[in-house]
Amino acid sequence: MSTHSGPHRIVFANEKGGTGKSTTAVHVAVALAYQGARVAAIDLDPRQRTLHRYFENRTETERRRAVKLPSARFAVFEGDTIEALDSQIAEMSRDADFVIFDTPGRDDPFARHVATEADTLVTPLNDSFVDFDLIGQVDAETFKVRKLSFYAELIWEARKKRAMATIAHKRREMDWVVVRNRTQHTEARNMKRLDQALTELSKRVGFRIAGGLSERVIYRELFPSGLTLLDKGHLGELGTSHLVARQELRALVASLALPMPGGREPELSLGRIG
């Protein structure tokens, strides 16, 4: 980790909806809060407001049950200039160890701005070539990568600029992590082709690949309460699939390799979470 003094920026972004961005962002935010980190969260989609609504629901559950849950400061960006966004980020960054951004599932100038400024950029993808097309195009016969997408080119250029800034201004390098969500619905032959295409593209543009969250009803059921899989003791009886989902989440957070305050190691493996 560099000597850059600002909070670590984690941006959840791609240009397609339905990939689990908001669910993953909330769970990562709460996981960090459980480890004692001070977390701020900014929702860049003022129409959907999924991240913001999730934390609103969490606050209401705290009030209704008279409990205190690890959480994040949260806000929605509703401005119309990059300067207004930077101003809100600066305000939300005060006393924060991490600032988490949830972006809309479409091309958006504010999402692009925070993505290129990310310390950790997380791009959730469902395991299909429909989603893969967001970062690269493959040959219809061989499934070899033919070209990068516009989005991958954008991040590639941003990472090159950041590499130079890292040397000149001691900024953090950008860590780009492609997270594979909902893998159990992928047919074996298709999964192998995706594996090969993702591996090939990762070598070209330098992202890491991490396992994500499976498609489980529990995530949709938790939204109204704002609870997460980490809120052990508040969820009632959990089935086997829920316990497996919690393990998936632990593995995902560990794979992000986020810098903990004071240089502490993440404590996921020590049972502090859930």
mmCIF file of C-alpha atoms in Angstrom:
data_model
loop_
_atom_site.group_PDB
_atom_site.id
_atom_site.type_symbol
_atom_site.label_atom_id
_atom_site.label_comp_id
_atom_site.label_asym_id
_atom_site.label_seq_id
_atom_site.Cartn_x
_atom_site.Cartn_y
_atom_site.Cartn_z
ATOM 1 C CA MET A 1 0.000 0.000 0.000
ATOM 2 C CA SER A 2 1.315 3.462 -0.860
ATOM 3 C CA THR A 3 1.553 6.550 1.339
ATOM 4 C CA HIS A 4 -1.547 8.073 -0.252
ATOM 5 C CA SER A 5 -3.454 9.465 2.744
ATOM 6 C CA GLY A 6 -7.024 9.387 1.462
ATOM 7 C CA PRO A 7 -9.523 6.600 2.068
ATOM 8 C CA HIS A 8 -9.358 3.548 -0.160
ATOM 9 C CA ARG A 9 -11.890 3.899 -2.974
ATOM 10 C CA ILE A 10 -13.773 0.741 -3.998
ATOM 11 C CA VAL A 11 -15.901 1.145 -7.115
ATOM 12 C CA PHE A 12 -18.461 -1.444 -8.210
ATOM 13 C CA ALA A 13 -19.031 -0.838 -11.884
ATOM 14 C CA ASN A 14 -19.936 -2.175 -15.253
ATOM 15 C CA GLU A 15 -22.352 -0.921 -17.878
ATOM 16 C CA LYS A 16 -25.047 -3.575 -17.460
ATOM 17 C CA GLY A 17 -27.741 -4.073 -14.851
ATOM 18 C CA GLY A 18 -28.570 -7.295 -13.064
ATOM 19 C CA THR A 19 -25.007 -8.413 -12.342
ATOM 20 C CA GLY A 20 -25.170 -8.117 -8.550
ATOM 21 C CA LYS A 21 -23.281 -4.824 -8.172
ATOM 22 C CA SER A 22 -25.432 -3.393 -5.389
ATOM 23 C CA THR A 23 -25.764 -6.651 -3.445
ATOM 24 C CA THR A 24 -22.009 -7.207 -3.582
ATOM 25 C CA ALA A 25 -21.260 -3.579 -2.675
ATOM 26 C CA VAL A 26 -23.505 -3.655 0.409
ATOM 27 C CA HIS A 27 -22.092 -6.945 1.657
ATOM 28 C CA VAL A 28 -18.492 -5.770 1.195
ATOM 29 C CA ALA A 29 -19.295 -2.498 2.995
ATOM 30 C CA VAL A 30 -20.844 -4.350 5.943
ATOM 31 C CA ALA A 31 -17.976 -6.878 6.020
ATOM 32 C CA LEU A 32 -15.490 -4.012 6.358
ATOM 33 C CA ALA A 33 -17.618 -2.351 9.047
ATOM 34 C CA TYR A 34 -17.661 -5.615 11.001
ATOM 35 C CA GLN A 35 -13.857 -5.489 10.974
ATOM 36 C CA GLY A 36 -13.879 -2.051 12.569
ATOM 37 C CA ALA A 37 -13.330 0.000 9.412
ATOM 38 C CA ARG A 38 -15.114 3.321 8.933
ATOM 39 C CA VAL A 39 -17.040 3.019 5.676
ATOM 40 C CA ALA A 40 -18.835 5.580 3.527
ATOM 41 C CA ALA A 41 -21.042 4.565 0.590
ATOM 42 C CA ILE A 42 -22.175 6.706 -2.337
ATOM 43 C CA ASP A 43 -24.940 5.623 -4.710
ATOM 44 C CA LEU A 44 -24.421 7.090 -8.190
ATOM 45 C CA ASP A 45 -27.802 5.927 -9.503
ATOM 46 C CA PRO A 46 -30.374 8.482 -8.293
ATOM 47 C CA ARG A 47 -33.153 6.679 -10.178
ATOM 48 C CA GLN A 48 -32.736 3.145 -8.828
ATOM 49 C CA ARG A 49 -31.056 4.009 -5.490
ATOM 50 C CA THR A 50 -30.600 0.311 -4.671
ATOM 51 C CA LEU A 51 -27.535 0.756 -2.454
ATOM 52 C CA HIS A 52 -29.075 3.750 -0.690
ATOM 53 C CA ARG A 53 -32.388 1.978 -0.135
ATOM 54 C CA TYR A 54 -30.595 -1.058 1.266
ATOM 55 C CA PHE A 55 -28.849 1.058 3.907
ATOM 56 C CA GLU A 56 -32.069 2.970 4.627
ATOM 57 C CA ASN A 57 -33.759 -0.366 5.291
ATOM 58 C CA ARG A 58 -30.852 -1.372 7.520
ATOM 59 C CA THR A 59 -31.208 1.841 9.549
ATOM 60 C CA GLU A 60 -34.947 1.243 9.927
ATOM 61 C CA THR A 61 -34.329 -2.321 11.143
ATOM 62 C CA GLU A 62 -31.894 -0.984 13.739
ATOM 63 C CA ARG A 63 -34.555 1.449 14.950
ATOM 64 C CA ARG A 64 -37.373 -1.097 14.929
ATOM 65 C CA ARG A 65 -35.409 -3.836 16.712
ATOM 66 C CA ALA A 66 -33.489 -1.452 18.979
ATOM 67 C CA VAL A 67 -30.159 -2.942 17.904
ATOM 68 C CA LYS A 68 -26.883 -1.523 16.606
ATOM 69 C CA LEU A 69 -25.530 -3.041 13.392
ATOM 70 C CA PRO A 70 -22.177 -2.351 11.737
ATOM 71 C CA SER A 71 -22.964 -0.140 8.760
ATOM 72 C CA ALA A 72 -21.797 2.743 6.571
ATOM 73 C CA ARG A 73 -22.491 6.422 6.161
ATOM 74 C CA PHE A 74 -24.479 6.595 2.937
ATOM 75 C CA ALA A 75 -25.701 9.136 0.416
ATOM 76 C CA VAL A 76 -26.992 9.462 -3.142
ATOM 77 C CA PHE A 77 -25.246 11.707 -5.647
ATOM 78 C CA GLU A 78 -27.850 13.884 -7.348
ATOM 79 C CA GLY A 79 -25.638 16.594 -8.806
ATOM 80 C CA ASP A 80 -24.916 17.290 -12.451
ATOM 81 C CA THR A 81 -21.191 18.088 -12.601
ATOM 82 C CA ILE A 82 -17.956 16.250 -11.903
ATOM 83 C CA GLU A 83 -17.000 19.095 -9.568
ATOM 84 C CA ALA A 84 -20.166 18.508 -7.514
ATOM 85 C CA LEU A 85 -19.372 14.797 -7.349
ATOM 86 C CA ASP A 86 -15.786 15.422 -6.229
ATOM 87 C CA SER A 87 -17.101 17.797 -3.565
ATOM 88 C CA GLN A 88 -19.488 15.159 -2.213
ATOM 89 C CA ILE A 89 -16.744 12.527 -2.276
ATOM 90 C CA ALA A 90 -14.475 14.850 -0.280
ATOM 91 C CA GLU A 91 -17.214 15.413 2.312
ATOM 92 C CA MET A 92 -18.031 11.694 2.595
ATOM 93 C CA SER A 93 -14.328 10.827 2.809
ATOM 94 C CA ARG A 94 -13.789 12.661 6.078
ATOM 95 C CA ASP A 95 -12.752 10.167 8.768
ATOM 96 C CA ALA A 96 -13.473 7.243 6.394
ATOM 97 C CA ASP A 97 -11.144 4.315 5.809
ATOM 98 C CA PHE A 98 -13.062 3.181 2.714
ATOM 99 C CA VAL A 99 -15.426 4.917 0.296
ATOM 100 C CA ILE A 100 -17.605 2.525 -1.688
ATOM 101 C CA PHE A 101 -19.342 3.544 -4.911
ATOM 102 C CA ASP A 102 -22.285 1.768 -6.528
ATOM 103 C CA THR A 103 -22.757 2.804 -10.151
ATOM 104 C CA PRO A 104 -25.688 2.530 -12.582
ATOM 105 C CA GLY A 105 -25.871 -0.310 -15.110
ATOM 106 C CA ARG A 106 -25.362 1.948 -18.101
ATOM 107 C CA ASP A 107 -22.747 4.218 -19.632
ATOM 108 C CA ASP A 108 -22.582 7.205 -17.309
ATOM 109 C CA PRO A 109 -20.000 10.025 -17.054
ATOM 110 C CA PHE A 110 -19.986 9.982 -13.252
ATOM 111 C CA ALA A 111 -19.525 6.217 -13.161
ATOM 112 C CA ARG A 112 -16.624 6.565 -15.598
ATOM 113 C CA HIS A 113 -15.073 9.266 -13.428
ATOM 114 C CA VAL A 114 -15.095 7.233 -10.218
ATOM 115 C CA ALA A 115 -14.044 4.062 -12.058
ATOM 116 C CA THR A 116 -10.908 5.729 -13.390
ATOM 117 C CA GLU A 117 -10.148 7.065 -9.886
ATOM 118 C CA ALA A 118 -10.720 3.724 -8.124
ATOM 119 C CA ASP A 119 -8.124 2.095 -5.922
ATOM 120 C CA THR A 120 -10.026 -1.186 -6.240
ATOM 121 C CA LEU A 121 -12.349 -1.515 -9.219
ATOM 122 C CA VAL A 122 -14.790 -4.412 -8.924
ATOM 123 C CA THR A 123 -16.604 -5.485 -12.090
ATOM 124 C CA PRO A 124 -19.232 -8.142 -11.332
ATOM 125 C CA LEU A 125 -20.201 -10.316 -14.302
ATOM 126 C CA ASN A 126 -22.731 -13.089 -14.645
ATOM 127 C CA ASP A 127 -21.098 -16.125 -16.225
ATOM 128 C CA SER A 128 -22.295 -15.627 -19.782
ATOM 129 C CA PHE A 129 -20.860 -14.264 -23.009
ATOM 130 C CA VAL A 130 -23.596 -11.620 -22.935
ATOM 131 C CA ASP A 131 -21.887 -10.118 -19.895
ATOM 132 C CA PHE A 132 -18.374 -10.925 -21.142
ATOM 133 C CA ASP A 133 -19.125 -8.677 -24.126
ATOM 134 C CA LEU A 134 -18.944 -5.729 -21.724
ATOM 135 C CA ILE A 135 -15.172 -6.193 -21.438
ATOM 136 C CA GLY A 136 -14.228 -8.019 -24.628
ATOM 137 C CA GLN A 137 -15.488 -9.584 -27.848
ATOM 138 C CA VAL A 138 -14.800 -13.189 -28.808
ATOM 139 C CA ASP A 139 -14.649 -15.016 -32.122
ATOM 140 C CA ALA A 140 -17.903 -16.876 -32.789
ATOM 141 C CA GLU A 141 -16.087 -20.074 -33.836
ATOM 142 C CA THR A 142 -12.994 -20.266 -31.621
ATOM 143 C CA PHE A 143 -14.158 -18.154 -28.644
ATOM 144 C CA LYS A 144 -10.746 -16.479 -28.670
ATOM 145 C CA VAL A 145 -10.734 -12.824 -27.632
ATOM 146 C CA ARG A 146 -10.840 -10.612 -30.731
ATOM 147 C CA LYS A 147 -10.793 -7.146 -29.187
ATOM 148 C CA LEU A 148 -11.280 -5.214 -25.979
ATOM 149 C CA SER A 149 -14.544 -3.432 -25.324
ATOM 150 C CA PHE A 150 -14.699 0.336 -25.011
ATOM 151 C CA TYR A 151 -15.025 -0.092 -21.231
ATOM 152 C CA ALA A 152 -11.942 -2.321 -20.976
ATOM 153 C CA GLU A 153 -9.985 0.163 -23.104
ATOM 154 C CA LEU A 154 -11.089 2.985 -20.797
ATOM 155 C CA ILE A 155 -9.920 1.147 -17.683
ATOM 156 C CA TRP A 156 -6.705 0.024 -19.377
ATOM 157 C CA GLU A 157 -5.821 3.645 -20.183
ATOM 158 C CA ALA A 158 -6.777 4.762 -16.671
ATOM 159 C CA ARG A 159 -4.559 2.089 -15.137
ATOM 160 C CA LYS A 160 -1.608 3.147 -17.298
ATOM 161 C CA LYS A 161 -2.030 6.765 -16.178
ATOM 162 C CA ARG A 162 -2.324 5.649 -12.571
ATOM 163 C CA ALA A 163 0.866 3.595 -12.888
ATOM 164 C CA MET A 164 2.730 6.783 -13.855
ATOM 165 C CA ALA A 165 1.017 8.764 -11.079
ATOM 166 C CA THR A 166 1.963 6.060 -8.595
ATOM 167 C CA ILE A 167 5.626 6.765 -9.290
ATOM 168 C CA ALA A 168 5.304 10.563 -9.490
ATOM 169 C CA HIS A 169 2.800 11.249 -6.704
ATOM 170 C CA LYS A 170 2.861 8.088 -4.565
ATOM 171 C CA ARG A 171 -0.701 7.220 -5.489
ATOM 172 C CA ARG A 172 -2.033 3.711 -5.088
ATOM 173 C CA GLU A 173 -2.045 1.529 -8.165
ATOM 174 C CA MET A 174 -5.485 0.493 -9.373
ATOM 175 C CA ASP A 175 -6.421 -3.111 -8.657
ATOM 176 C CA TRP A 176 -9.070 -4.296 -11.122
ATOM 177 C CA VAL A 177 -11.016 -7.371 -10.016
ATOM 178 C CA VAL A 178 -13.565 -9.111 -12.256
ATOM 179 C CA VAL A 179 -15.987 -10.987 -10.002
ATOM 180 C CA ARG A 180 -17.852 -13.960 -11.452
ATOM 181 C CA ASN A 181 -21.354 -14.060 -9.991
ATOM 182 C CA ARG A 182 -24.045 -16.730 -10.409
ATOM 183 C CA THR A 183 -21.712 -19.390 -11.767
ATOM 184 C CA GLN A 184 -23.890 -22.400 -10.903
ATOM 185 C CA HIS A 185 -26.263 -21.645 -13.782
ATOM 186 C CA THR A 186 -23.506 -21.991 -16.371
ATOM 187 C CA GLU A 187 -23.346 -25.167 -18.474
ATOM 188 C CA ALA A 188 -19.961 -26.942 -18.173
ATOM 189 C CA ARG A 189 -18.741 -26.486 -21.765
ATOM 190 C CA ASN A 190 -19.755 -22.839 -21.775
ATOM 191 C CA MET A 191 -18.029 -22.298 -18.411
ATOM 192 C CA LYS A 192 -14.795 -23.730 -19.823
ATOM 193 C CA ARG A 193 -14.983 -21.335 -22.785
ATOM 194 C CA LEU A 194 -15.615 -18.434 -20.421
ATOM 195 C CA ASP A 195 -12.718 -19.525 -18.225
ATOM 196 C CA GLN A 196 -10.392 -19.493 -21.209
ATOM 197 C CA ALA A 197 -11.641 -16.142 -22.535
ATOM 198 C CA LEU A 198 -11.437 -14.448 -19.134
ATOM 199 C CA THR A 199 -7.956 -15.826 -18.489
ATOM 200 C CA GLU A 200 -6.775 -14.624 -21.902
ATOM 201 C CA LEU A 201 -8.267 -11.158 -21.429
ATOM 202 C CA SER A 202 -6.969 -10.845 -17.858
ATOM 203 C CA LYS A 203 -3.419 -11.360 -19.136
ATOM 204 C CA ARG A 204 -3.947 -8.663 -21.755
ATOM 205 C CA VAL A 205 -5.362 -5.926 -19.534
ATOM 206 C CA GLY A 206 -4.228 -6.967 -16.073
ATOM 207 C CA PHE A 207 -7.374 -7.638 -14.101
ATOM 208 C CA ARG A 208 -7.687 -10.352 -11.470
ATOM 209 C CA ILE A 209 -10.526 -12.888 -11.441
ATOM 210 C CA ALA A 210 -12.419 -13.694 -8.239
ATOM 211 C CA GLY A 211 -15.323 -15.955 -7.396
ATOM 212 C CA GLY A 212 -18.480 -14.048 -6.553
ATOM 213 C CA LEU A 213 -21.965 -14.666 -5.206
ATOM 214 C CA SER A 214 -24.274 -17.372 -6.489
ATOM 215 C CA GLU A 215 -27.887 -16.657 -7.401
ATOM 216 C CA ARG A 216 -29.736 -17.233 -4.155
ATOM 217 C CA VAL A 217 -33.199 -16.200 -3.022
ATOM 218 C CA ILE A 218 -31.730 -15.120 0.335
ATOM 219 C CA TYR A 219 -30.227 -11.937 -1.187
ATOM 220 C CA ARG A 220 -33.622 -10.749 -2.436
ATOM 221 C CA GLU A 221 -35.238 -11.680 0.876
ATOM 222 C CA LEU A 222 -32.711 -9.674 2.902
ATOM 223 C CA PHE A 223 -33.203 -6.396 1.020
ATOM 224 C CA PRO A 224 -36.386 -5.180 2.830
ATOM 225 C CA SER A 225 -34.700 -5.526 6.227
ATOM 226 C CA GLY A 226 -31.318 -4.219 5.090
ATOM 227 C CA LEU A 227 -29.715 -7.232 6.752
ATOM 228 C CA THR A 228 -26.812 -9.141 5.217
ATOM 229 C CA LEU A 229 -25.550 -12.692 5.443
ATOM 230 C CA LEU A 230 -23.005 -11.429 7.947
ATOM 231 C CA ASP A 231 -25.601 -10.415 10.544
ATOM 232 C CA LYS A 232 -25.514 -13.651 12.464
ATOM 233 C CA GLY A 233 -27.999 -13.645 15.326
ATOM 234 C CA HIS A 234 -30.451 -11.399 13.477
ATOM 235 C CA LEU A 235 -31.375 -13.764 10.640
ATOM 236 C CA GLY A 236 -33.087 -16.650 12.441
ATOM 237 C CA GLU A 237 -32.440 -20.206 11.341
ATOM 238 C CA LEU A 238 -30.256 -20.503 8.246
ATOM 239 C CA GLY A 239 -30.320 -23.401 5.827
ATOM 240 C CA THR A 240 -27.298 -25.075 4.286
ATOM 241 C CA SER A 241 -27.480 -22.914 1.150
ATOM 242 C CA HIS A 242 -27.318 -19.776 3.301
ATOM 243 C CA LEU A 243 -24.238 -21.039 5.114
ATOM 244 C CA VAL A 244 -22.583 -21.849 1.788
ATOM 245 C CA ALA A 245 -23.469 -18.354 0.566
ATOM 246 C CA ARG A 246 -21.808 -16.853 3.647
ATOM 247 C CA GLN A 247 -18.647 -18.819 2.863
ATOM 248 C CA GLU A 248 -18.754 -17.512 -0.722
ATOM 249 C CA LEU A 249 -18.973 -13.998 0.632
ATOM 250 C CA ARG A 250 -16.065 -14.507 3.029
ATOM 251 C CA ALA A 251 -13.963 -15.848 0.159
ATOM 252 C CA LEU A 252 -14.893 -12.885 -2.050
ATOM 253 C CA VAL A 253 -13.980 -10.274 0.568
ATOM 254 C CA ALA A 254 -10.696 -12.048 1.272
ATOM 255 C CA SER A 255 -9.873 -12.182 -2.459
ATOM 256 C CA LEU A 256 -10.264 -8.397 -2.765
ATOM 257 C CA ALA A 257 -7.196 -8.076 -0.504
ATOM 258 C CA LEU A 258 -8.248 -4.683 0.812
ATOM 259 C CA PRO A 259 -5.844 -2.688 3.009
ATOM 260 C CA MET A 260 -7.206 -2.617 6.561
ATOM 261 C CA PRO A 261 -6.726 0.449 8.788
ATOM 262 C CA GLY A 262 -3.460 0.479 10.691
ATOM 263 C CA GLY A 263 -2.041 -2.249 8.471
ATOM 264 C CA ARG A 264 -4.153 -4.939 10.148
ATOM 265 C CA GLU A 265 -4.766 -8.171 8.314
ATOM 266 C CA PRO A 266 -8.412 -8.903 7.354
ATOM 267 C CA GLU A 267 -10.017 -10.992 10.097
ATOM 268 C CA LEU A 268 -12.488 -12.956 8.001
ATOM 269 C CA SER A 269 -10.674 -16.210 8.631
ATOM 270 C CA LEU A 270 -10.702 -15.639 12.374
ATOM 271 C CA GLY A 271 -14.451 -15.861 12.673
ATOM 272 C CA ARG A 272 -15.018 -12.225 13.609
ATOM 273 C CA ILE A 273 -17.582 -11.937 10.806
ATOM 274 C CA GLY A 274 -20.777 -13.923 11.046
#
